[in-house]
Amino acid sequence: MRLMLIGFGVVAQSFADMMSSQSAKLAREHGLRPRIVAIADSRGAAVDPTGIDIPFALKSKKETGSLSDLGKDIYTQGKSASEIIREVECEVVVEATPSELNKGEPGLTHVRSAMKEGRHVICVNKGPLALAMPALMELANHNGVMFKFSGTVGGGTPVLDLAKKCLEGCSINSIRGILNGTCNYILTKMASEGVEMKEALADAQKLGYAEADPTNDVGGFDSACKLVITSNYVMGTSMSIRDVDIKGITEVTMDDIASAKARGNALKLVGVVGEGAKVAPEEVPLTHPLNVSGTFNAITFDTDPAGEITLVGKGAGGMETASSVLRDLIEIRKDFRR
Amino acid sequence: MRLMLIGFGVVAQSFADMMSSQSAKLAREHGLRPRIVAIADSRGAAVDPTGIDIPFALKSKKETGSLSDLGKDIYTQGKSASEIIREVECEVVVEATPSELNKGEPGLTHVRSAMKEGRHVICVNKGPLALAMPALMELANHNGVMFKFSGTVGGGTPVLDLAKKCLEGCSINSIRGILNGTCNYILTKMASEGVEMKEALADAQKLGYAEADPTNDVGGFDSACKLVITSNYVMGTSMSIRDVDIKGITEVTMDDIASAKARGNALKLVGVVGEGAKVAPEEVPLTHPLNVSGTFNAITFDTDPAGEITLVGKGAGGMETASSVLRDLIEIRKDFRR
């Protein structure tokens, strides 16, 4: 199966590493024989129809920041993702460029072009889904291709699959989730160590949990994306991020946290879909399974008649998220067989 | 699709009620048109190839404790489950007699006979699985029938499905679970209210969480059953309950609970499969997702590379467990279509 990687950041590199280092296991257990025929990053693109030498590509990226070490026959500086999506034959396109939440670009264009070319798409980029998920689902359907995005919610934790594959026969009345590990780390640290927001954020940045510009995390936008994706996929809504009432954690004070604690609760950034959709700081009872610490993510599906079902796991991480991309690929492979 | 219910306790009654009250939804959403053609309880059996009148059967059971109100043409006192399994044509047998953990009977005989007659089996009874799961899996395979048992672990919480359907491509290194709601209720109450074991148990009995003879729960045997089923299904082991090192909660003292707390932990009855299999009181960090309160069940799969994934939900309840039986039935129905 021929794959193309659009974007070559942490998740895509982890995924490429996995494809290369576990190839015997993938063939034996899943009948998967992946061949990565093209990789595009922000500087250029590498193309090799016989399969790119992945260990060498990873080494080049690590040492030079680009894929230039692969040599001029394979790597072309300035060659764009859009070009290779049009030009290079493959079965699956993995879109893993950074999430951009205003226009969803350039990911949205990549996903659309890939589908129009008849390629199955695995999207790890939240932008296109937060903005145009219903249209993309329809485009995939129209072009007869599969569209998977397990890695956009919960990192390696199978949030979307749990709801879709394991709750048949139940109705899901509402979703309530702690969907951003950075915010949860900050709020946990404020509550357990009594440090102010500013200090907790600086600490999160130092540890690599938060980016230099933390707006998407602390502003609640990343949580809102994941809420939209989960709700559309699981509850059949047709939302975009613009339909979510969003309030981040930037105004949370030590007083808010202390008074929540006095009521037997923890203050968390919670995304809710039930009557309407919103992301906001909310008190969660200390004894509720949703009350998870540190960088954990957690999501509670309120189901009928199985009751509240909560899934907890790491919400991020390169190898973890790459395992979601692999699950998507296994699903696509299964469908090939039918 | 013709079904037979063996055992007509809380779960089977809830399931029958669901089949009857949701028939339009089941047909519309899942193409399911279930017809319950026989029901056996400990006193006798009702048989009607055109489909038993379920609301009437439920009313009879409630008011008289038997199915006798269905009338002599349908109900025969003293008729055994084994007889109807042999005599009545159907596609699916639901085994829901009480779990018996020494010999697994009469459930084990029911399951075997049903498979030999070529019927698919949904088993809600832990006994046959705790004692003879590998043999039953093989017998099902040999007879070309499906064998499902989602309701034996976690009530309506899809513990087995999560591991089997949502973690493909990951390896599961170990399982760690709080699998018995009664014990968890008792330990939670001891810790939060400072009451002794004896009082907490009496309270659990009063609330209907524990049976008059609580041995299976507090002795750790129920947890061990669920651990065996999960491990065999998810990790491919071939264990029986005799392979589990079992210690219950009966000797837990207030001192044990207090010293766990002093170390930042909660004392829980934990089932573990990793190197060997055991059930015993174990300290769980207060901030770990496995530290759930009250009657909740929780299970943590330690996976590679997706990390620790924890599922939390109600571990019991008639309607909840019936929803697992329904999921099993939907799976069987899907396979029919292929």
XYZ file of C-alpha atoms in Angstrom:
676
model
C 0.000 0.000 0.000
C 1.490 3.317 -1.086
C 1.357 6.211 1.372
C 2.155 9.892 1.161
C 2.945 12.019 4.211
C 1.963 15.674 4.040
C 3.743 17.418 6.894
C 6.708 15.844 8.624
C 6.521 16.969 12.244
C 6.605 14.871 15.414
C 3.549 12.714 14.679
C 4.425 12.036 11.033
C 8.017 11.211 11.953
C 6.838 8.838 14.699
C 4.451 7.217 12.243
C 7.136 6.835 9.566
C 9.454 5.330 12.165
C 6.711 2.887 13.185
C 6.067 1.840 9.568
C 9.743 1.187 9.068
C 10.739 -0.413 12.364
C 7.643 -2.626 12.702
C 7.298 -3.701 9.088
C 7.536 -7.442 9.799
C 4.888 -7.237 12.522
C 2.563 -5.120 10.360
C 2.770 -7.622 7.524
C 2.292 -10.627 9.770
C -0.548 -9.305 11.932
C -2.433 -7.019 9.579
C -1.343 -7.881 6.054
C 0.000 -4.330 5.826
C 2.947 -3.665 3.528
C 3.155 0.123 3.602
C 5.487 1.938 1.243
C 5.978 5.671 1.796
C 6.365 7.085 -1.712
C 6.355 10.812 -0.903
C 6.924 13.148 2.022
C 6.276 16.896 1.958
C 7.340 19.326 4.648
C 7.220 23.130 4.666
C 10.447 23.414 2.665
C 10.034 20.897 -0.099
C 9.134 17.358 -1.004
C 10.767 13.970 -1.432
C 9.370 11.518 -3.961
C 10.434 7.941 -4.595
C 7.918 5.553 -6.168
C 10.019 2.579 -5.023
C 9.697 3.733 -1.400
C 11.647 6.380 0.501
C 14.440 5.143 2.770
C 12.739 6.084 6.046
C 15.603 5.733 8.529
C 17.677 7.948 6.214
C 14.854 10.487 5.828
C 14.419 10.669 9.624
C 18.151 11.185 10.051
C 18.215 13.942 7.438
C 15.244 15.720 9.021
C 16.839 15.516 12.438
C 20.257 16.723 11.364
C 19.459 19.313 8.704
C 15.819 20.195 9.414
C 14.940 19.127 5.878
C 14.936 16.047 3.660
C 17.759 17.384 1.491
C 20.182 14.595 2.435
C 18.027 12.212 0.378
C 19.683 13.748 -2.697
C 18.548 15.687 -5.747
C 16.987 12.707 -7.517
C 14.522 12.342 -4.665
C 14.244 15.694 -2.879
C 13.202 18.942 -4.534
C 13.369 22.122 -2.519
C 10.327 24.335 -2.944
C 8.160 21.523 -4.332
C 4.757 21.841 -2.694
C 2.448 19.352 -1.051
C -0.283 20.244 -3.546
C 2.004 19.321 -6.424
C 2.863 15.888 -5.088
C -0.774 15.158 -4.162
C -1.636 15.733 -7.823
C 1.419 14.079 -9.337
C 2.406 11.071 -7.226
C 0.403 7.858 -7.369
C -0.614 6.452 -3.979
C -3.540 4.920 -2.126
C -3.443 6.864 1.151
C -2.592 10.474 1.993
C -1.750 11.277 5.622
C -2.386 14.972 6.321
C -0.264 15.995 9.314
C 0.527 19.674 8.832
C -0.014 21.965 11.869
C -3.621 22.720 12.842
C -4.723 26.180 11.751
C -8.147 27.152 13.034
C -9.154 30.255 11.078
C -9.277 28.933 7.539
C -7.984 25.411 8.127
C -5.299 25.961 5.503
C -3.251 24.584 3.929
C -4.636 21.307 5.358
C -8.128 21.816 3.999
C -6.869 22.205 0.429
C -4.652 19.133 0.831
C -7.509 16.976 2.085
C -9.858 18.141 -0.669
C -7.331 17.600 -3.454
C -6.401 14.164 -2.136
C -10.033 13.086 -2.081
C -10.650 14.450 -5.568
C -7.674 12.402 -6.767
C -9.404 9.340 -5.301
C -7.057 8.816 -2.370
C -8.096 7.655 1.072
C -7.245 10.315 3.639
C -6.012 10.016 7.213
C -6.116 13.471 8.771
C -4.227 14.290 11.981
C -4.771 18.005 11.476
C -7.742 19.369 13.439
C -8.173 22.533 11.341
C -9.967 21.101 8.292
C -12.292 19.067 10.533
C -13.094 21.880 12.953
C -14.128 24.082 10.049
C -15.534 21.847 7.342
C -16.122 18.334 8.623
C -19.628 17.790 7.188
C -18.504 18.939 3.720
C -15.409 16.737 3.872
C -17.426 13.673 4.907
C -19.645 14.277 1.907
C -16.721 14.813 -0.439
C -15.168 11.530 0.731
C -18.447 9.756 0.170
C -18.891 11.328 -3.265
C -15.408 10.227 -4.321
C -15.741 6.756 -2.825
C -12.759 7.163 -0.512
C -12.325 6.580 3.198
C -11.744 9.510 5.531
C -10.240 8.746 8.949
C -9.142 11.084 11.742
C -8.701 9.055 14.944
C -5.563 11.007 15.882
C -7.349 14.354 16.073
C -9.029 13.549 19.410
C -7.290 11.994 22.423
C -3.897 11.315 20.819
C -3.561 7.526 21.034
C -6.653 7.094 23.221
C -9.454 5.673 21.047
C -12.135 8.220 21.920
C -13.924 8.219 18.561
C -13.697 4.451 18.098
C -15.073 3.726 21.568
C -18.209 5.705 20.861
C -18.661 4.427 17.322
C -17.722 0.772 17.657
C -18.526 -0.124 21.240
C -21.784 1.638 22.028
C -24.081 0.252 19.367
C -27.628 -0.089 20.569
C -27.087 2.687 23.134
C -28.112 6.261 22.579
C -25.621 8.948 23.569
C -27.386 11.830 25.289
C -24.418 14.055 25.957
C -20.649 14.310 25.810
C -18.538 15.961 28.484
C -14.787 16.041 28.077
C -11.466 17.277 29.346
C -9.870 17.486 25.952
C -6.750 19.581 26.369
C -3.828 18.236 28.376
C -2.075 21.592 28.616
C -5.006 23.306 30.322
C -5.526 20.322 32.584
C -1.866 20.378 33.573
C -2.089 24.091 34.398
C -5.303 23.779 36.424
C -4.022 20.684 38.257
C -0.794 22.475 39.152
C -2.646 25.571 40.365
C -4.878 23.390 42.574
C -2.270 21.028 43.969
C 0.674 23.395 44.381
C -1.089 26.693 44.878
C 0.807 28.462 42.086
C -0.708 31.223 39.938
C -1.818 30.706 36.326
C 1.200 32.601 34.956
C 3.705 30.409 36.747
C 1.857 27.181 35.893
C 1.767 28.183 32.213
C 5.476 29.024 32.208
C 6.135 25.612 33.738
C 4.006 23.895 31.083
C 5.966 25.724 28.394
C 9.259 24.696 29.972
C 8.161 21.049 29.964
C 7.050 21.262 26.330
C 3.334 20.800 27.159
C 2.460 24.299 25.963
C 3.673 26.168 22.896
C 5.350 29.585 22.901
C 2.010 31.017 21.753
C -0.407 29.089 23.972
C -3.599 30.748 22.644
C -5.081 27.635 21.023
C -4.721 25.689 24.264
C -5.523 28.170 27.036
C -8.077 29.997 24.892
C -10.138 26.791 24.658
C -9.920 26.563 20.855
C -8.115 23.214 20.757
C -10.743 21.728 23.102
C -13.493 23.157 20.910
C -12.022 21.486 17.798
C -12.005 18.103 19.494
C -15.515 18.629 20.792
C -16.775 19.445 17.288
C -15.077 16.405 15.766
C -16.388 14.055 18.462
C -19.907 15.431 18.363
C -20.168 15.325 14.572
C -18.764 11.800 14.411
C -20.571 10.310 17.376
C -23.826 12.232 17.711
C -24.346 13.014 14.039
C -24.317 16.785 14.443
C -23.065 19.053 11.635
C -21.168 21.622 13.659
C -18.151 23.758 13.003
C -16.012 25.435 15.658
C -18.028 28.603 15.039
C -21.050 26.908 16.630
C -19.231 26.423 19.940
C -19.476 28.928 22.766
C -15.813 29.111 23.820
C -14.275 30.416 27.027
C -10.712 29.485 27.921
C -8.908 29.327 31.250
C -7.024 32.618 31.081
C -9.262 34.329 33.618
C -9.255 31.496 36.153
C -7.973 32.720 39.532
C -6.698 30.982 42.643
C -9.951 32.053 44.287
C -12.051 30.198 41.710
C -10.004 27.060 42.315
C -10.202 27.364 46.085
C -13.944 27.882 46.133
C -14.468 24.914 43.805
C -12.385 22.800 46.185
C -14.429 24.016 49.153
C -17.508 22.660 47.382
C -15.850 19.235 46.866
C -15.105 19.974 43.236
C -12.176 20.541 40.904
C -12.180 23.349 38.345
C -11.552 21.924 34.875
C -11.776 23.133 31.295
C -14.740 21.104 30.100
C -16.204 20.752 26.628
C -19.886 19.828 26.598
C -22.320 18.843 23.885
C -25.888 18.308 24.977
C -28.208 21.212 24.575
C -25.849 23.347 22.516
C -22.079 23.108 22.560
C -19.653 24.950 24.791
C -16.162 24.941 26.218
C -15.672 26.649 29.575
C -14.150 26.237 33.020
C -16.573 24.065 34.988
C -16.598 22.396 38.378
C -16.315 18.601 38.349
C -16.957 16.599 41.544
C -13.660 15.302 42.985
C -15.013 11.742 42.957
C -16.239 11.811 39.336
C -14.183 9.764 36.839
C -13.855 12.892 34.683
C -11.742 14.486 37.408
C -8.348 13.445 36.001
C -4.996 14.975 36.899
C -2.071 16.445 35.003
C -1.927 16.043 31.242
C -4.583 13.296 31.081
C -7.567 13.694 28.810
C -10.946 12.212 29.737
C -14.331 12.025 28.095
C -17.669 10.933 29.517
C -20.426 9.677 27.255
C -23.795 9.770 28.971
C -25.544 6.806 27.404
C -28.913 5.190 27.629
C -29.184 2.558 29.044
C -25.522 1.770 29.804
C -25.086 4.900 31.942
C -22.036 7.133 32.079
C -18.982 5.680 30.386
C -15.659 7.486 30.799
C -12.470 6.935 28.845
C -9.172 8.286 30.184
C -5.767 8.373 28.546
C -2.874 10.456 27.346
C -4.199 13.098 24.995
C -1.020 13.718 23.056
C 2.467 12.447 22.221
C 4.144 11.587 18.941
C 4.193 7.796 19.182
C 0.797 7.719 20.898
C -0.871 9.755 18.162
C 0.989 7.759 15.510
C -0.694 4.645 16.933
C -4.043 6.231 16.040
C -2.832 6.829 12.482
C -1.844 3.163 12.355
C -5.331 2.108 13.548
C -6.843 4.200 10.761
C -4.542 2.562 8.253
C -5.479 -0.926 9.490
C -9.161 -0.011 9.014
C -8.493 1.152 5.477
C -6.566 -2.045 4.789
C -9.474 -4.147 6.099
C -11.874 -2.421 3.786
C -9.580 -3.202 0.865
C -10.062 -6.872 1.591
C -13.839 -6.839 1.518
C -34.294 -13.926 14.440
C -35.488 -16.447 16.989
C -34.099 -16.220 20.510
C -34.317 -18.414 23.577
C -33.737 -17.095 27.102
C -32.272 -19.556 29.607
C -32.729 -18.016 33.019
C -35.212 -15.207 33.614
C -33.701 -13.028 36.319
C -33.112 -9.292 36.353
C -30.831 -9.125 33.284
C -32.938 -11.467 31.133
C -36.120 -9.636 32.093
C -34.526 -6.274 31.262
C -33.343 -7.673 27.941
C -36.779 -9.109 27.087
C -38.342 -5.785 27.982
C -35.860 -4.001 25.707
C -36.578 -6.366 22.792
C -40.281 -5.753 23.167
C -40.414 -2.022 23.922
C -37.765 -0.998 21.360
C -38.786 -3.292 18.525
C -39.378 -0.495 15.991
C -35.997 1.092 16.735
C -34.178 -2.247 16.565
C -35.692 -3.000 13.170
C -35.003 0.464 11.798
C -31.458 0.920 13.066
C -30.098 -2.606 13.082
C -32.372 -4.711 10.909
C -33.136 -6.741 14.022
C -36.503 -8.473 14.292
C -36.067 -10.588 17.398
C -38.707 -13.128 18.352
C -38.377 -14.781 21.765
C -39.632 -18.328 21.188
C -38.759 -19.859 24.562
C -37.957 -18.810 28.117
C -36.777 -21.179 30.852
C -36.525 -20.287 34.512
C -35.792 -22.520 37.495
C -39.400 -23.717 37.716
C -40.332 -24.510 34.155
C -40.327 -23.303 30.591
C -42.538 -21.385 28.194
C -42.438 -22.186 24.488
C -44.207 -20.416 21.645
C -42.760 -20.689 18.144
C -44.829 -17.676 17.042
C -43.170 -15.542 19.738
C -43.962 -15.251 23.432
C -46.054 -12.254 24.517
C -43.257 -10.495 26.425
C -45.202 -7.827 28.360
C -47.515 -10.588 29.563
C -44.587 -12.886 30.476
C -42.929 -10.068 32.460
C -46.187 -9.381 34.271
C -46.643 -13.059 35.131
C -43.086 -13.374 36.423
C -43.500 -10.269 38.547
C -46.831 -11.226 40.012
C -46.532 -14.994 40.439
C -42.776 -15.575 40.358
C -43.274 -17.913 37.401
C -44.459 -17.871 33.803
C -47.594 -19.865 34.625
C -49.989 -17.084 33.658
C -49.013 -17.695 30.023
C -51.305 -20.718 30.172
C -50.908 -24.461 29.763
C -50.490 -24.392 25.993
C -47.322 -22.339 26.413
C -45.982 -22.928 29.902
C -44.978 -26.322 31.293
C -43.997 -26.559 34.918
C -40.927 -28.727 35.479
C -39.808 -28.527 31.862
C -36.052 -28.019 31.894
C -33.779 -25.650 30.052
C -31.877 -28.616 28.600
C -35.073 -29.963 27.085
C -36.004 -26.748 25.327
C -32.438 -26.214 24.090
C -32.716 -29.590 22.363
C -36.314 -29.299 21.232
C -37.046 -25.702 20.255
C -35.732 -24.263 16.989
C -33.944 -20.934 17.309
C -30.859 -19.065 16.125
C -29.594 -17.589 19.397
C -29.518 -18.890 22.975
C -29.023 -16.341 25.771
C -27.614 -18.064 28.868
C -28.461 -15.919 31.901
C -28.734 -18.328 34.818
C -26.890 -17.343 38.018
C -23.084 -17.621 37.993
C -21.837 -20.698 39.837
C -18.077 -20.841 40.190
C -17.249 -24.370 41.319
C -18.491 -26.418 38.407
C -20.081 -23.681 36.311
C -23.352 -25.615 36.246
C -25.987 -25.717 34.978
C -24.773 -22.895 32.684
C -21.863 -24.885 31.286
C -24.128 -27.720 30.144
C -26.576 -25.226 28.609
C -23.849 -23.460 26.638
C -22.357 -26.728 25.394
C -25.700 -28.184 24.318
C -26.708 -24.976 22.564
C -23.457 -24.909 20.590
C -23.785 -28.573 19.671
C -27.286 -27.819 18.369
C -25.696 -25.170 16.139
C -27.046 -22.133 17.983
C -25.149 -18.918 18.530
C -24.676 -18.278 22.236
C -24.728 -15.063 24.252
C -23.572 -15.875 27.755
C -24.165 -13.485 30.671
C -23.214 -16.156 33.186
C -19.599 -15.894 34.344
C -19.347 -19.475 35.635
C -18.890 -21.359 32.338
C -16.340 -18.784 31.158
C -14.351 -18.657 34.392
C -13.958 -22.419 34.315
C -13.885 -23.497 30.693
C -13.508 -20.510 28.374
C -10.773 -21.937 26.086
C -12.747 -25.163 25.572
C -15.954 -23.236 24.877
C -14.234 -20.962 22.350
C -13.024 -24.069 20.556
C -16.419 -25.747 20.692
C -18.033 -22.634 19.192
C -15.440 -22.596 16.453
C -15.871 -26.313 15.785
C -19.636 -25.918 15.464
C -19.412 -22.762 13.369
C -21.383 -20.656 15.839
C -20.691 -17.304 17.437
C -20.009 -17.071 21.153
C -20.442 -13.660 22.784
C -20.187 -12.635 26.432
C -19.908 -8.825 26.646
C -22.214 -8.689 29.657
C -19.933 -10.803 31.864
C -17.436 -7.974 32.409
C -18.350 -4.393 33.294
C -22.144 -4.671 33.018
C -23.014 -2.241 30.212
C -19.497 -0.770 30.023
C -17.834 -2.127 26.873
C -14.621 -3.374 28.492
C -14.026 -6.334 26.185
C -15.014 -4.470 23.023
C -12.743 -1.517 23.804
C -9.711 -3.757 24.014
C -10.637 -5.902 21.022
C -12.005 -3.335 18.599
C -10.257 -0.095 19.486
C -6.666 -1.039 20.248
C -5.595 -2.719 17.035
C -1.962 -2.129 16.264
C -1.201 -1.644 19.973
C 0.167 -4.350 22.201
C -1.398 -4.728 25.638
C 1.273 -5.358 28.238
C -0.906 -5.656 31.295
C -4.437 -5.287 32.627
C -5.273 -3.768 35.998
C -8.893 -3.513 37.040
C -11.381 -2.680 39.738
C -13.921 -5.227 38.640
C -16.362 -5.604 41.515
C -18.664 -2.724 42.423
C -19.676 -4.209 45.779
C -16.095 -4.356 47.074
C -15.396 -0.902 45.722
C -18.480 0.457 47.443
C -17.383 -1.100 50.751
C -13.790 0.156 50.523
C -14.917 3.635 49.424
C -17.337 3.845 52.347
C -14.706 2.674 54.836
C -12.284 5.318 53.548
C -14.664 8.248 53.225
C -16.881 7.685 56.273
C -14.516 5.850 58.571
C -16.884 2.911 59.128
C -15.695 -0.665 59.716
C -15.922 -3.422 57.094
C -18.862 -5.114 58.846
C -20.996 -1.966 58.832
C -20.082 -1.069 55.244
C -21.007 -4.584 54.098
C -24.330 -4.460 55.932
C -25.024 -1.147 54.237
C -24.162 -2.600 50.813
C -26.559 -5.473 51.502
C -29.297 -3.061 52.551
C -28.876 -1.114 49.305
C -28.962 -4.307 47.218
C -25.313 -3.995 46.095
C -24.299 -7.153 47.989
C -26.111 -10.469 48.266
C -27.094 -12.184 51.507
C -24.108 -14.496 50.997
C -21.467 -11.996 49.852
C -18.640 -14.555 49.449
C -18.291 -14.266 45.672
C -17.912 -10.502 45.929
C -15.874 -9.889 49.075
C -13.849 -13.085 48.601
C -12.549 -11.740 45.280
C -14.011 -14.595 43.193
C -16.273 -12.410 41.058
C -13.317 -10.119 40.272
C -11.216 -13.161 39.398
C -13.863 -14.406 36.921
C -13.903 -11.070 35.132
C -10.116 -10.932 35.099
C -9.929 -14.407 33.530
C -12.502 -13.545 30.864
C -10.809 -10.255 29.987
C -7.322 -11.739 29.906
C -8.312 -14.717 27.763
C -10.252 -12.548 25.339
C -7.870 -9.632 25.120
C -4.408 -11.033 25.783
C -4.973 -14.496 24.335
C -4.241 -16.378 27.562
C -5.932 -19.730 28.295
C -6.629 -19.303 31.991
C -9.303 -20.556 34.288
C -10.177 -19.077 37.668
C -7.958 -21.768 39.232
C -4.913 -20.020 37.754
C -5.628 -16.799 39.656
C -4.073 -16.060 43.020
C -7.129 -14.717 44.887
C -7.319 -12.684 48.064
C -10.517 -10.839 48.932
C -11.152 -7.794 51.102
C -12.416 -9.549 54.233
C -9.230 -8.926 56.191
C -8.895 -5.251 55.251
C -8.799 -3.069 58.378
C -9.292 0.628 59.013
C -5.552 0.757 59.692
C -4.731 -0.552 56.202
C -6.968 2.097 54.687
C -5.521 4.893 56.820
C -1.930 4.001 56.054
C -2.686 3.806 52.328
C -4.211 7.275 52.562
C -1.154 8.589 54.398
C 0.928 7.458 51.430
C -1.351 9.343 48.990
C -3.086 6.142 47.922
C -6.487 4.454 48.093
C -6.818 0.785 48.995
C -8.758 -1.022 46.263
C -9.497 -4.614 45.303
C -7.457 -4.871 42.121
C -7.248 -7.663 39.581
C -3.977 -7.756 37.663
C -2.744 -9.746 34.698
C 0.846 -9.162 33.701
C 3.368 -11.550 35.064
C 0.868 -14.033 36.437
C -2.682 -13.240 37.470
C -3.935 -12.154 40.863
C -6.722 -10.432 42.705
C -5.831 -8.703 45.963
C -6.220 -5.457 47.901
C -3.690 -3.044 46.424
C -2.860 0.622 46.844
C -3.764 2.873 43.918
C -2.476 6.486 43.776
C -5.302 8.924 44.544
C -4.632 10.770 41.281
C -4.640 7.649 39.071
C -7.698 7.209 36.812
C -8.173 3.714 38.279
C -9.017 5.313 41.629
C -12.804 5.360 41.150
C -15.399 5.741 43.886
C -18.479 3.865 44.995
C -19.884 1.134 42.782
C -17.918 2.170 39.668
C -15.780 -0.367 37.848
C -12.578 0.691 36.084
C -9.978 -1.073 34.018
C -6.589 0.140 32.826
C -4.941 -1.382 29.773
C -1.236 -0.637 29.675
C -0.590 -0.429 25.952
C 2.340 0.161 23.706
C 2.628 2.778 22.256
C -0.686 4.446 23.214
C 0.122 4.376 26.935
C -2.320 3.675 29.745
C -5.958 3.694 28.691
C -8.625 3.517 31.390
C -12.307 2.815 30.958
C -14.737 3.644 33.764
C -18.417 2.846 34.078
C -21.161 1.160 36.035
C -20.234 -2.476 36.482
C -23.719 -3.835 37.003
C -27.443 -3.168 36.654
C -30.204 -4.980 34.786
C -30.791 -2.559 31.921
C -27.079 -1.725 31.688
C -26.079 -5.377 31.342
C -28.988 -5.997 28.977
C -27.474 -3.327 26.707
C -24.359 -5.538 26.442
C -26.545 -8.487 25.446
C -28.098 -6.281 22.787
C -24.634 -5.317 21.473
C -23.776 -8.998 21.205
C -26.994 -9.634 19.323
C -26.292 -6.774 16.910
C -22.855 -8.299 16.230
C -24.415 -11.676 15.507
C -26.949 -10.024 13.224
C -24.160 -8.228 11.326
C -22.354 -11.462 10.733
C -25.545 -12.944 9.297
C -25.477 -10.270 6.614
C -21.949 -10.930 5.386
